[in-house]
Amino acid sequence: MTPLNLAILISGRGSNMEALLKAAAAPDYPAKPVLVLANRPDAKGLETAMDAGIPALAIDHKPYGKDREAFERAMDEALTEAGTEIIALAGFMRVLTPWFVNKWQGRMINIHPSLLPKYKGLDTHQRAIDAGDAEAGATVHWVSPGVDDGEIIQQASLPILPGDTADSLAARLLPIEHQLYPDALAKACAAIKARR
């Protein structure tokens, strides 16, 4: 089975990106990283990608000002040039326009730190604690035009402990995310291949 060409979009250190790169190093993994792209030139994950021998590129969103689509068209060009077949968002901190989402619909996934459909958007851990939830978790979903709104691929959960803070919960959830995302990406690749 030929692996799909994978591009990973990041904004920072990219710990979920690292988990995906590690999984993709296995010879039978269904995705092969062809590009790591960041919207911030200082994103630490770019260095990590280059150290792993993966082409890494920064396209700074700032020079584009409020023209988000122009920034995304530059991204799209780089993604297309790299032969991208599936995109994984890994801490990419930009809301994507409908133009970009529609262009890559059914070929772009995201990991979100809550048990969707609960707590879309930001401050998910604090919101789960404030609501008195018994558990929190992470969700990998297809990206759709609505924020954190796409069809769920896979979820993982953990209990919220007495005394948990947003930071302690996030720290305990991270290793779970690092297992969840590679599994869910493999499922997404299978879904794309099944549609072909």
Short mmCIF file of N, CA and C in Angstrom, two decimals:
data_model
loop_
_atom_site.label_atom_id
_atom_site.label_comp_id
_atom_site.label_asym_id
_atom_site.label_seq_id
_atom_site.Cartn_x
_atom_site.Cartn_y
_atom_site.Cartn_z
N MET A 1 0.85 -1.19 0.00
CA MET A 1 0.00 0.00 0.00
C MET A 1 0.89 1.25 0.00
N THR A 2 0.77 2.07 -1.03
CA THR A 2 1.58 3.30 -1.10
C THR A 2 1.08 4.29 -0.06
N PRO A 3 2.00 4.83 0.75
CA PRO A 3 1.55 5.81 1.75
C PRO A 3 1.12 7.13 1.09
N LEU A 4 0.22 7.85 1.75
CA LEU A 4 -0.21 9.16 1.27
C LEU A 4 0.82 10.21 1.67
N ASN A 5 1.04 11.18 0.80
CA ASN A 5 1.95 12.28 1.11
C ASN A 5 1.31 13.21 2.13
N LEU A 6 1.98 13.35 3.27
CA LEU A 6 1.44 14.08 4.41
C LEU A 6 2.14 15.42 4.59
N ALA A 7 1.36 16.49 4.76
CA ALA A 7 1.90 17.78 5.18
C ALA A 7 1.35 18.08 6.57
N ILE A 8 2.21 18.58 7.44
CA ILE A 8 1.81 18.91 8.82
C ILE A 8 1.94 20.42 8.99
N LEU A 9 0.86 21.05 9.46
CA LEU A 9 0.84 22.50 9.68
C LEU A 9 0.99 22.78 11.16
N ILE A 10 1.96 23.63 11.51
CA ILE A 10 2.24 23.94 12.92
C ILE A 10 2.37 25.45 13.11
N SER A 11 2.32 25.86 14.39
CA SER A 11 2.60 27.26 14.73
C SER A 11 3.68 27.37 15.80
N GLY A 12 3.97 26.27 16.49
CA GLY A 12 4.90 26.33 17.63
C GLY A 12 5.85 25.15 17.66
N ARG A 13 5.97 24.52 18.84
CA ARG A 13 6.98 23.47 19.01
C ARG A 13 6.58 22.18 18.30
N GLY A 14 5.27 21.96 18.12
CA GLY A 14 4.83 20.81 17.33
C GLY A 14 5.04 19.46 17.99
N SER A 15 4.59 19.31 19.25
CA SER A 15 4.78 18.01 19.90
C SER A 15 3.90 16.93 19.25
N ASN A 16 2.71 17.30 18.80
CA ASN A 16 1.89 16.32 18.06
C ASN A 16 2.50 16.01 16.70
N MET A 17 3.14 17.00 16.09
CA MET A 17 3.87 16.77 14.84
C MET A 17 4.96 15.72 15.06
N GLU A 18 5.69 15.85 16.18
CA GLU A 18 6.75 14.87 16.50
C GLU A 18 6.18 13.47 16.61
N ALA A 19 5.00 13.35 17.24
CA ALA A 19 4.37 12.03 17.38
C ALA A 19 4.02 11.46 16.00
N LEU A 20 3.55 12.32 15.09
CA LEU A 20 3.21 11.86 13.74
C LEU A 20 4.47 11.47 12.97
N LEU A 21 5.54 12.25 13.10
CA LEU A 21 6.79 11.92 12.40
C LEU A 21 7.36 10.59 12.89
N LYS A 22 7.25 10.39 14.21
CA LYS A 22 7.74 9.14 14.81
C LYS A 22 6.96 7.94 14.26
N ALA A 23 5.63 8.08 14.23
CA ALA A 23 4.78 6.99 13.72
C ALA A 23 5.06 6.73 12.24
N ALA A 24 5.28 7.82 11.49
CA ALA A 24 5.49 7.71 10.04
C ALA A 24 6.84 7.10 9.69
N ALA A 25 7.73 6.99 10.67
CA ALA A 25 9.03 6.37 10.42
C ALA A 25 8.89 4.85 10.26
N ALA A 26 7.77 4.30 10.73
CA ALA A 26 7.55 2.85 10.56
C ALA A 26 7.29 2.56 9.08
N PRO A 27 7.91 1.50 8.54
CA PRO A 27 7.79 1.25 7.10
C PRO A 27 6.36 0.98 6.61
N ASP A 28 5.51 0.51 7.51
CA ASP A 28 4.14 0.17 7.07
C ASP A 28 3.12 1.26 7.40
N TYR A 29 3.59 2.44 7.86
CA TYR A 29 2.65 3.51 8.21
C TYR A 29 2.05 4.10 6.93
N PRO A 30 0.73 4.41 6.92
CA PRO A 30 0.08 4.80 5.67
C PRO A 30 0.25 6.26 5.25
N ALA A 31 1.10 7.01 5.95
CA ALA A 31 1.36 8.40 5.55
C ALA A 31 2.87 8.66 5.57
N LYS A 32 3.32 9.43 4.58
CA LYS A 32 4.74 9.76 4.47
C LYS A 32 4.88 11.29 4.50
N PRO A 33 5.55 11.85 5.53
CA PRO A 33 5.69 13.31 5.62
C PRO A 33 6.51 13.87 4.45
N VAL A 34 5.93 14.83 3.75
CA VAL A 34 6.65 15.48 2.64
C VAL A 34 6.91 16.95 2.93
N LEU A 35 6.23 17.50 3.96
CA LEU A 35 6.40 18.92 4.28
C LEU A 35 5.88 19.22 5.68
N VAL A 36 6.66 20.01 6.42
CA VAL A 36 6.15 20.64 7.64
C VAL A 36 6.13 22.14 7.36
N LEU A 37 4.97 22.74 7.53
CA LEU A 37 4.78 24.15 7.18
C LEU A 37 4.31 24.91 8.42
N ALA A 38 4.98 26.02 8.71
CA ALA A 38 4.60 26.84 9.87
C ALA A 38 4.23 28.24 9.41
N ASN A 39 3.33 28.88 10.15
CA ASN A 39 2.96 30.27 9.85
C ASN A 39 3.81 31.25 10.66
N ARG A 40 4.75 30.70 11.44
CA ARG A 40 5.66 31.55 12.23
C ARG A 40 7.09 31.09 11.97
N PRO A 41 7.94 31.99 11.48
CA PRO A 41 9.33 31.61 11.18
C PRO A 41 10.08 31.10 12.40
N ASP A 42 9.65 31.50 13.63
CA ASP A 42 10.35 31.07 14.84
C ASP A 42 9.76 29.79 15.45
N ALA A 43 8.86 29.13 14.74
CA ALA A 43 8.26 27.90 15.28
C ALA A 43 9.34 26.84 15.50
N LYS A 44 9.45 26.37 16.74
CA LYS A 44 10.48 25.39 17.11
C LYS A 44 10.35 24.09 16.31
N GLY A 45 9.12 23.75 15.95
CA GLY A 45 8.90 22.49 15.23
C GLY A 45 9.59 22.42 13.88
N LEU A 46 9.92 23.57 13.28
CA LEU A 46 10.61 23.58 11.98
C LEU A 46 11.98 22.91 12.10
N GLU A 47 12.67 23.25 13.20
CA GLU A 47 13.99 22.67 13.47
C GLU A 47 13.87 21.16 13.67
N THR A 48 12.87 20.76 14.45
CA THR A 48 12.63 19.34 14.71
C THR A 48 12.42 18.59 13.40
N ALA A 49 11.61 19.18 12.52
CA ALA A 49 11.33 18.53 11.22
C ALA A 49 12.61 18.40 10.40
N MET A 50 13.39 19.48 10.34
CA MET A 50 14.64 19.45 9.55
C MET A 50 15.61 18.42 10.11
N ASP A 51 15.68 18.34 11.46
CA ASP A 51 16.54 17.33 12.09
C ASP A 51 16.11 15.92 11.71
N ALA A 52 14.80 15.77 11.44
CA ALA A 52 14.28 14.44 11.07
C ALA A 52 14.37 14.22 9.55
N GLY A 53 14.95 15.21 8.84
CA GLY A 53 15.11 15.06 7.39
C GLY A 53 13.85 15.35 6.59
N ILE A 54 12.90 16.07 7.21
CA ILE A 54 11.65 16.41 6.53
C ILE A 54 11.75 17.85 6.03
N PRO A 55 11.38 18.11 4.76
CA PRO A 55 11.39 19.50 4.29
C PRO A 55 10.51 20.37 5.19
N ALA A 56 11.05 21.52 5.60
CA ALA A 56 10.33 22.42 6.50
C ALA A 56 10.33 23.82 5.91
N LEU A 57 9.21 24.49 6.04
CA LEU A 57 9.05 25.79 5.41
C LEU A 57 8.21 26.70 6.31
N ALA A 58 8.63 27.96 6.41
CA ALA A 58 7.81 28.95 7.12
C ALA A 58 7.23 29.92 6.11
N ILE A 59 5.93 30.12 6.19
CA ILE A 59 5.29 31.20 5.44
C ILE A 59 4.66 32.11 6.49
N ASP A 60 5.34 33.22 6.75
CA ASP A 60 4.90 34.14 7.80
C ASP A 60 3.57 34.79 7.39
N HIS A 61 2.57 34.65 8.26
CA HIS A 61 1.26 35.22 7.93
C HIS A 61 1.23 36.74 8.08
N LYS A 62 2.18 37.29 8.84
CA LYS A 62 2.12 38.73 9.16
C LYS A 62 2.17 39.66 7.94
N PRO A 63 3.06 39.43 6.97
CA PRO A 63 3.10 40.34 5.83
C PRO A 63 1.78 40.41 5.04
N TYR A 64 0.93 39.40 5.21
CA TYR A 64 -0.34 39.37 4.48
C TYR A 64 -1.42 40.21 5.17
N GLY A 65 -1.12 40.69 6.38
CA GLY A 65 -2.08 41.52 7.11
C GLY A 65 -3.41 40.81 7.30
N LYS A 66 -4.47 41.48 6.93
CA LYS A 66 -5.81 40.90 7.12
C LYS A 66 -6.25 40.03 5.96
N ASP A 67 -5.41 39.94 4.91
CA ASP A 67 -5.79 39.14 3.74
C ASP A 67 -5.44 37.67 3.97
N ARG A 68 -6.31 37.01 4.73
CA ARG A 68 -6.04 35.62 5.11
C ARG A 68 -6.00 34.69 3.89
N GLU A 69 -6.83 35.00 2.91
CA GLU A 69 -6.86 34.12 1.75
C GLU A 69 -5.56 34.19 0.94
N ALA A 70 -4.97 35.39 0.86
CA ALA A 70 -3.69 35.51 0.14
C ALA A 70 -2.61 34.67 0.84
N PHE A 71 -2.61 34.71 2.17
CA PHE A 71 -1.67 33.88 2.94
C PHE A 71 -1.93 32.40 2.65
N GLU A 72 -3.19 32.01 2.65
CA GLU A 72 -3.53 30.60 2.41
C GLU A 72 -3.23 30.17 0.99
N ARG A 73 -3.34 31.08 0.04
CA ARG A 73 -2.98 30.74 -1.34
C ARG A 73 -1.49 30.45 -1.45
N ALA A 74 -0.69 31.19 -0.70
CA ALA A 74 0.76 30.91 -0.67
C ALA A 74 1.02 29.54 -0.04
N MET A 75 0.27 29.24 1.04
CA MET A 75 0.39 27.92 1.67
C MET A 75 -0.03 26.83 0.71
N ASP A 76 -1.15 27.06 0.05
CA ASP A 76 -1.71 26.07 -0.88
C ASP A 76 -0.71 25.74 -1.99
N GLU A 77 -0.03 26.77 -2.47
CA GLU A 77 0.97 26.58 -3.53
C GLU A 77 2.09 25.66 -3.05
N ALA A 78 2.58 25.92 -1.81
CA ALA A 78 3.65 25.10 -1.24
C ALA A 78 3.18 23.66 -1.02
N LEU A 79 1.95 23.52 -0.54
CA LEU A 79 1.39 22.18 -0.28
C LEU A 79 1.24 21.40 -1.58
N THR A 80 0.75 22.07 -2.61
CA THR A 80 0.55 21.42 -3.90
C THR A 80 1.90 21.02 -4.51
N GLU A 81 2.87 21.94 -4.41
CA GLU A 81 4.21 21.69 -4.94
C GLU A 81 4.85 20.47 -4.27
N ALA A 82 4.56 20.28 -2.99
CA ALA A 82 5.13 19.15 -2.25
C ALA A 82 4.39 17.83 -2.56
N GLY A 83 3.30 17.92 -3.33
CA GLY A 83 2.54 16.71 -3.67
C GLY A 83 1.65 16.23 -2.54
N THR A 84 1.24 17.16 -1.67
CA THR A 84 0.44 16.81 -0.48
C THR A 84 -0.87 16.11 -0.86
N GLU A 85 -1.17 15.02 -0.14
CA GLU A 85 -2.44 14.31 -0.33
C GLU A 85 -3.33 14.39 0.92
N ILE A 86 -2.69 14.61 2.07
CA ILE A 86 -3.45 14.77 3.33
C ILE A 86 -2.71 15.77 4.20
N ILE A 87 -3.49 16.62 4.90
CA ILE A 87 -2.92 17.63 5.80
C ILE A 87 -3.33 17.29 7.23
N ALA A 88 -2.36 17.35 8.14
CA ALA A 88 -2.66 17.22 9.58
C ALA A 88 -2.31 18.54 10.25
N LEU A 89 -3.29 19.16 10.89
CA LEU A 89 -3.05 20.37 11.67
C LEU A 89 -2.55 19.94 13.05
N ALA A 90 -1.41 20.46 13.46
CA ALA A 90 -0.84 20.07 14.75
C ALA A 90 -0.46 21.34 15.51
N GLY A 91 -1.45 21.95 16.15
CA GLY A 91 -1.19 23.21 16.86
C GLY A 91 -1.02 24.36 15.89
N PHE A 92 -1.77 24.33 14.79
CA PHE A 92 -1.74 25.43 13.82
C PHE A 92 -2.76 26.47 14.29
N MET A 93 -2.26 27.63 14.74
CA MET A 93 -3.11 28.58 15.46
C MET A 93 -3.71 29.66 14.56
N ARG A 94 -4.22 29.26 13.42
CA ARG A 94 -4.90 30.19 12.53
C ARG A 94 -6.25 29.60 12.16
N VAL A 95 -7.28 30.43 12.18
CA VAL A 95 -8.58 29.97 11.70
C VAL A 95 -8.53 30.03 10.18
N LEU A 96 -8.84 28.91 9.53
CA LEU A 96 -8.73 28.82 8.08
C LEU A 96 -9.99 29.36 7.41
N THR A 97 -9.83 29.96 6.24
CA THR A 97 -10.98 30.51 5.51
C THR A 97 -11.75 29.38 4.83
N PRO A 98 -13.03 29.62 4.51
CA PRO A 98 -13.80 28.63 3.77
C PRO A 98 -13.12 28.24 2.45
N TRP A 99 -12.42 29.19 1.83
CA TRP A 99 -11.73 28.88 0.56
C TRP A 99 -10.74 27.72 0.76
N PHE A 100 -9.89 27.83 1.79
CA PHE A 100 -8.86 26.81 2.02
C PHE A 100 -9.49 25.50 2.48
N VAL A 101 -10.46 25.61 3.39
CA VAL A 101 -11.11 24.40 3.92
C VAL A 101 -11.81 23.64 2.79
N ASN A 102 -12.52 24.37 1.93
CA ASN A 102 -13.23 23.69 0.83
C ASN A 102 -12.26 23.05 -0.15
N LYS A 103 -11.12 23.72 -0.37
CA LYS A 103 -10.10 23.19 -1.29
C LYS A 103 -9.56 21.86 -0.79
N TRP A 104 -9.40 21.73 0.53
CA TRP A 104 -8.79 20.52 1.11
C TRP A 104 -9.80 19.65 1.87
N GLN A 105 -11.06 19.94 1.72
CA GLN A 105 -12.11 19.19 2.45
C GLN A 105 -11.98 17.68 2.18
N GLY A 106 -12.10 16.90 3.25
CA GLY A 106 -11.98 15.46 3.12
C GLY A 106 -10.54 14.98 3.04
N ARG A 107 -9.59 15.93 3.13
CA ARG A 107 -8.17 15.57 3.09
C ARG A 107 -7.38 16.32 4.17
N MET A 108 -8.11 16.89 5.16
CA MET A 108 -7.45 17.68 6.20
C MET A 108 -8.07 17.33 7.55
N ILE A 109 -7.19 17.01 8.52
CA ILE A 109 -7.66 16.63 9.85
C ILE A 109 -7.00 17.53 10.90
N ASN A 110 -7.61 17.54 12.09
CA ASN A 110 -7.12 18.38 13.19
C ASN A 110 -7.27 17.60 14.49
N ILE A 111 -6.40 17.91 15.45
CA ILE A 111 -6.57 17.37 16.80
C ILE A 111 -6.98 18.53 17.71
N HIS A 112 -8.00 18.28 18.53
CA HIS A 112 -8.55 19.32 19.40
C HIS A 112 -8.60 18.79 20.83
N PRO A 113 -8.15 19.61 21.83
CA PRO A 113 -8.05 19.11 23.20
C PRO A 113 -9.36 19.15 23.99
N SER A 114 -10.39 18.52 23.45
CA SER A 114 -11.62 18.31 24.23
C SER A 114 -12.37 17.14 23.61
N LEU A 115 -13.38 16.68 24.32
CA LEU A 115 -14.23 15.62 23.79
C LEU A 115 -15.36 16.29 23.00
N LEU A 116 -15.06 16.60 21.75
CA LEU A 116 -16.07 17.25 20.91
C LEU A 116 -17.33 16.39 20.87
N PRO A 117 -18.51 16.96 20.75
CA PRO A 117 -18.79 18.37 20.43
C PRO A 117 -18.68 19.34 21.61
N LYS A 118 -18.24 18.88 22.78
CA LYS A 118 -18.06 19.80 23.91
C LYS A 118 -16.83 20.69 23.67
N TYR A 119 -16.92 21.93 24.10
CA TYR A 119 -15.78 22.85 24.21
C TYR A 119 -15.00 23.04 22.91
N LYS A 120 -15.71 23.55 21.92
CA LYS A 120 -15.01 23.98 20.70
C LYS A 120 -14.23 25.24 21.03
N GLY A 121 -13.20 25.52 20.25
CA GLY A 121 -12.44 26.77 20.48
C GLY A 121 -11.37 26.62 21.55
N LEU A 122 -11.18 27.69 22.31
CA LEU A 122 -10.03 27.78 23.23
C LEU A 122 -10.41 27.47 24.68
N ASP A 123 -9.37 27.39 25.55
CA ASP A 123 -9.52 27.20 27.01
C ASP A 123 -10.34 25.96 27.35
N THR A 124 -10.13 24.90 26.58
CA THR A 124 -10.97 23.70 26.72
C THR A 124 -10.82 23.03 28.09
N HIS A 125 -9.59 22.96 28.59
CA HIS A 125 -9.37 22.24 29.87
C HIS A 125 -10.04 22.98 31.02
N GLN A 126 -9.87 24.30 31.06
CA GLN A 126 -10.47 25.10 32.13
C GLN A 126 -12.00 24.99 32.06
N ARG A 127 -12.53 25.01 30.85
CA ARG A 127 -13.99 24.93 30.70
C ARG A 127 -14.52 23.58 31.18
N ALA A 128 -13.78 22.50 30.91
CA ALA A 128 -14.20 21.17 31.39
C ALA A 128 -14.16 21.10 32.91
N ILE A 129 -13.10 21.68 33.51
CA ILE A 129 -12.98 21.70 34.98
C ILE A 129 -14.11 22.54 35.58
N ASP A 130 -14.32 23.74 35.02
CA ASP A 130 -15.36 24.65 35.53
C ASP A 130 -16.76 24.03 35.45
N ALA A 131 -16.97 23.19 34.44
CA ALA A 131 -18.29 22.56 34.27
C ALA A 131 -18.48 21.37 35.21
N GLY A 132 -17.41 20.99 35.93
CA GLY A 132 -17.50 19.85 36.83
C GLY A 132 -17.52 18.51 36.10
N ASP A 133 -16.97 18.47 34.88
CA ASP A 133 -16.95 17.22 34.12
C ASP A 133 -16.10 16.16 34.82
N ALA A 134 -16.49 14.91 34.64
CA ALA A 134 -15.73 13.79 35.23
C ALA A 134 -14.52 13.45 34.38
N GLU A 135 -14.60 13.76 33.08
CA GLU A 135 -13.47 13.43 32.21
C GLU A 135 -13.26 14.52 31.17
N ALA A 136 -12.04 14.50 30.63
CA ALA A 136 -11.68 15.39 29.52
C ALA A 136 -11.02 14.50 28.47
N GLY A 137 -10.55 15.11 27.40
CA GLY A 137 -9.91 14.28 26.39
C GLY A 137 -9.52 15.06 25.16
N ALA A 138 -9.32 14.32 24.08
CA ALA A 138 -8.93 14.92 22.81
C ALA A 138 -9.70 14.24 21.69
N THR A 139 -9.88 14.99 20.61
CA THR A 139 -10.64 14.51 19.46
C THR A 139 -9.86 14.79 18.19
N VAL A 140 -9.77 13.81 17.32
CA VAL A 140 -9.26 14.06 15.97
C VAL A 140 -10.47 14.07 15.04
N HIS A 141 -10.56 15.12 14.23
CA HIS A 141 -11.75 15.27 13.38
C HIS A 141 -11.36 15.80 12.01
N TRP A 142 -12.22 15.55 11.03
CA TRP A 142 -12.05 16.15 9.71
C TRP A 142 -12.30 17.65 9.85
N VAL A 143 -11.52 18.46 9.15
CA VAL A 143 -11.71 19.91 9.21
C VAL A 143 -12.85 20.30 8.27
N SER A 144 -13.77 21.09 8.81
CA SER A 144 -14.91 21.58 8.03
C SER A 144 -14.93 23.11 8.18
N PRO A 145 -15.79 23.81 7.42
CA PRO A 145 -15.79 25.28 7.53
C PRO A 145 -16.11 25.80 8.94
N GLY A 146 -16.88 25.08 9.75
CA GLY A 146 -17.15 25.49 11.13
C GLY A 146 -15.97 25.13 12.03
N VAL A 147 -15.67 25.97 13.02
CA VAL A 147 -14.52 25.71 13.91
C VAL A 147 -14.79 24.47 14.78
N ASP A 148 -13.88 23.48 14.73
CA ASP A 148 -13.97 22.25 15.52
C ASP A 148 -15.32 21.56 15.33
N ASP A 149 -15.79 21.56 14.11
CA ASP A 149 -17.15 21.15 13.80
C ASP A 149 -17.23 19.91 12.92
N GLY A 150 -16.09 19.46 12.40
CA GLY A 150 -16.09 18.38 11.41
C GLY A 150 -16.37 17.02 12.03
N GLU A 151 -16.60 16.05 11.16
CA GLU A 151 -16.92 14.69 11.59
C GLU A 151 -15.77 14.10 12.42
N ILE A 152 -16.12 13.46 13.53
CA ILE A 152 -15.12 12.89 14.45
C ILE A 152 -14.54 11.60 13.86
N ILE A 153 -13.22 11.49 13.90
CA ILE A 153 -12.53 10.28 13.45
C ILE A 153 -12.27 9.37 14.65
N GLN A 154 -11.75 9.95 15.74
CA GLN A 154 -11.40 9.14 16.92
C GLN A 154 -11.25 10.06 18.13
N GLN A 155 -11.55 9.52 19.32
CA GLN A 155 -11.40 10.28 20.57
C GLN A 155 -10.67 9.44 21.61
N ALA A 156 -10.10 10.12 22.59
CA ALA A 156 -9.51 9.45 23.75
C ALA A 156 -9.80 10.32 24.97
N SER A 157 -10.03 9.68 26.12
CA SER A 157 -10.39 10.46 27.31
C SER A 157 -9.54 10.06 28.50
N LEU A 158 -9.58 10.91 29.53
CA LEU A 158 -8.94 10.61 30.81
C LEU A 158 -9.75 11.27 31.90
N PRO A 159 -9.69 10.74 33.14
CA PRO A 159 -10.48 11.34 34.20
C PRO A 159 -9.90 12.70 34.63
N ILE A 160 -10.79 13.61 35.01
CA ILE A 160 -10.35 14.86 35.64
C ILE A 160 -10.20 14.57 37.13
N LEU A 161 -9.01 14.82 37.67
CA LEU A 161 -8.73 14.47 39.06
C LEU A 161 -9.02 15.66 39.98
N PRO A 162 -9.36 15.38 41.25
CA PRO A 162 -9.54 16.49 42.20
C PRO A 162 -8.25 17.31 42.25
N GLY A 163 -8.38 18.61 42.20
CA GLY A 163 -7.19 19.46 42.24
C GLY A 163 -6.54 19.70 40.89
N ASP A 164 -7.07 19.09 39.82
CA ASP A 164 -6.52 19.33 38.49
C ASP A 164 -6.65 20.81 38.13
N THR A 165 -5.62 21.34 37.50
CA THR A 165 -5.69 22.68 36.91
C THR A 165 -5.70 22.48 35.39
N ALA A 166 -5.96 23.56 34.67
CA ALA A 166 -5.91 23.47 33.21
C ALA A 166 -4.53 22.97 32.77
N ASP A 167 -3.48 23.45 33.43
CA ASP A 167 -2.11 23.05 33.05
C ASP A 167 -1.82 21.59 33.36
N SER A 168 -2.25 21.13 34.55
CA SER A 168 -1.97 19.73 34.91
C SER A 168 -2.76 18.78 34.01
N LEU A 169 -3.97 19.19 33.68
CA LEU A 169 -4.81 18.37 32.79
C LEU A 169 -4.19 18.30 31.40
N ALA A 170 -3.75 19.45 30.90
CA ALA A 170 -3.12 19.50 29.57
C ALA A 170 -1.87 18.61 29.55
N ALA A 171 -1.08 18.66 30.63
CA ALA A 171 0.16 17.87 30.69
C ALA A 171 -0.14 16.37 30.71
N ARG A 172 -1.19 15.98 31.42
CA ARG A 172 -1.55 14.55 31.46
C ARG A 172 -2.17 14.08 30.14
N LEU A 173 -2.81 15.01 29.44
CA LEU A 173 -3.48 14.65 28.19
C LEU A 173 -2.50 14.50 27.04
N LEU A 174 -1.37 15.23 27.08
CA LEU A 174 -0.45 15.26 25.94
C LEU A 174 0.02 13.87 25.49
N PRO A 175 0.48 12.99 26.41
CA PRO A 175 0.90 11.66 25.95
C PRO A 175 -0.25 10.88 25.29
N ILE A 176 -1.48 11.12 25.75
CA ILE A 176 -2.65 10.46 25.16
C ILE A 176 -2.87 10.99 23.74
N GLU A 177 -2.73 12.32 23.57
CA GLU A 177 -2.82 12.91 22.23
C GLU A 177 -1.79 12.29 21.30
N HIS A 178 -0.57 12.08 21.83
CA HIS A 178 0.52 11.56 21.00
C HIS A 178 0.28 10.13 20.54
N GLN A 179 -0.57 9.39 21.24
CA GLN A 179 -0.97 8.05 20.79
C GLN A 179 -2.17 8.14 19.84
N LEU A 180 -3.09 9.03 20.20
CA LEU A 180 -4.34 9.15 19.45
C LEU A 180 -4.13 9.65 18.03
N TYR A 181 -3.30 10.69 17.87
CA TYR A 181 -3.21 11.34 16.55
C TYR A 181 -2.67 10.41 15.46
N PRO A 182 -1.57 9.67 15.72
CA PRO A 182 -1.10 8.75 14.67
C PRO A 182 -2.13 7.68 14.30
N ASP A 183 -2.86 7.17 15.30
CA ASP A 183 -3.91 6.16 15.02
C ASP A 183 -5.00 6.75 14.15
N ALA A 184 -5.45 7.96 14.52
CA ALA A 184 -6.54 8.60 13.79
C ALA A 184 -6.09 8.99 12.37
N LEU A 185 -4.83 9.41 12.23
CA LEU A 185 -4.32 9.76 10.90
C LEU A 185 -4.31 8.51 10.00
N ALA A 186 -3.94 7.38 10.58
CA ALA A 186 -3.96 6.13 9.79
C ALA A 186 -5.38 5.82 9.32
N LYS A 187 -6.36 6.04 10.19
CA LYS A 187 -7.78 5.83 9.81
C LYS A 187 -8.20 6.80 8.71
N ALA A 188 -7.76 8.05 8.83
CA ALA A 188 -8.09 9.06 7.82
C ALA A 188 -7.50 8.68 6.46
N CYS A 189 -6.27 8.20 6.47
CA CYS A 189 -5.63 7.76 5.22
C CYS A 189 -6.43 6.62 4.58
N ALA A 190 -6.88 5.68 5.41
CA ALA A 190 -7.67 4.56 4.91
C ALA A 190 -8.97 5.05 4.29
N ALA A 191 -9.60 6.05 4.94
CA ALA A 191 -10.86 6.61 4.43
C ALA A 191 -10.65 7.29 3.08
N ILE A 192 -9.54 8.02 2.95
CA ILE A 192 -9.24 8.70 1.67
C ILE A 192 -9.01 7.67 0.58
N LYS A 193 -8.25 6.61 0.89
CA LYS A 193 -7.97 5.59 -0.11
C LYS A 193 -9.25 4.85 -0.52
N ALA A 194 -10.14 4.65 0.44
CA ALA A 194 -11.40 3.96 0.14
C ALA A 194 -12.29 4.77 -0.78
N ARG A 195 -12.15 6.09 -0.73
CA ARG A 195 -12.98 6.96 -1.60
C ARG A 195 -12.46 7.02 -3.02
N ARG A 196 -11.21 6.61 -3.23
CA ARG A 196 -10.58 6.78 -4.55
C ARG A 196 -11.14 5.78 -5.54
#
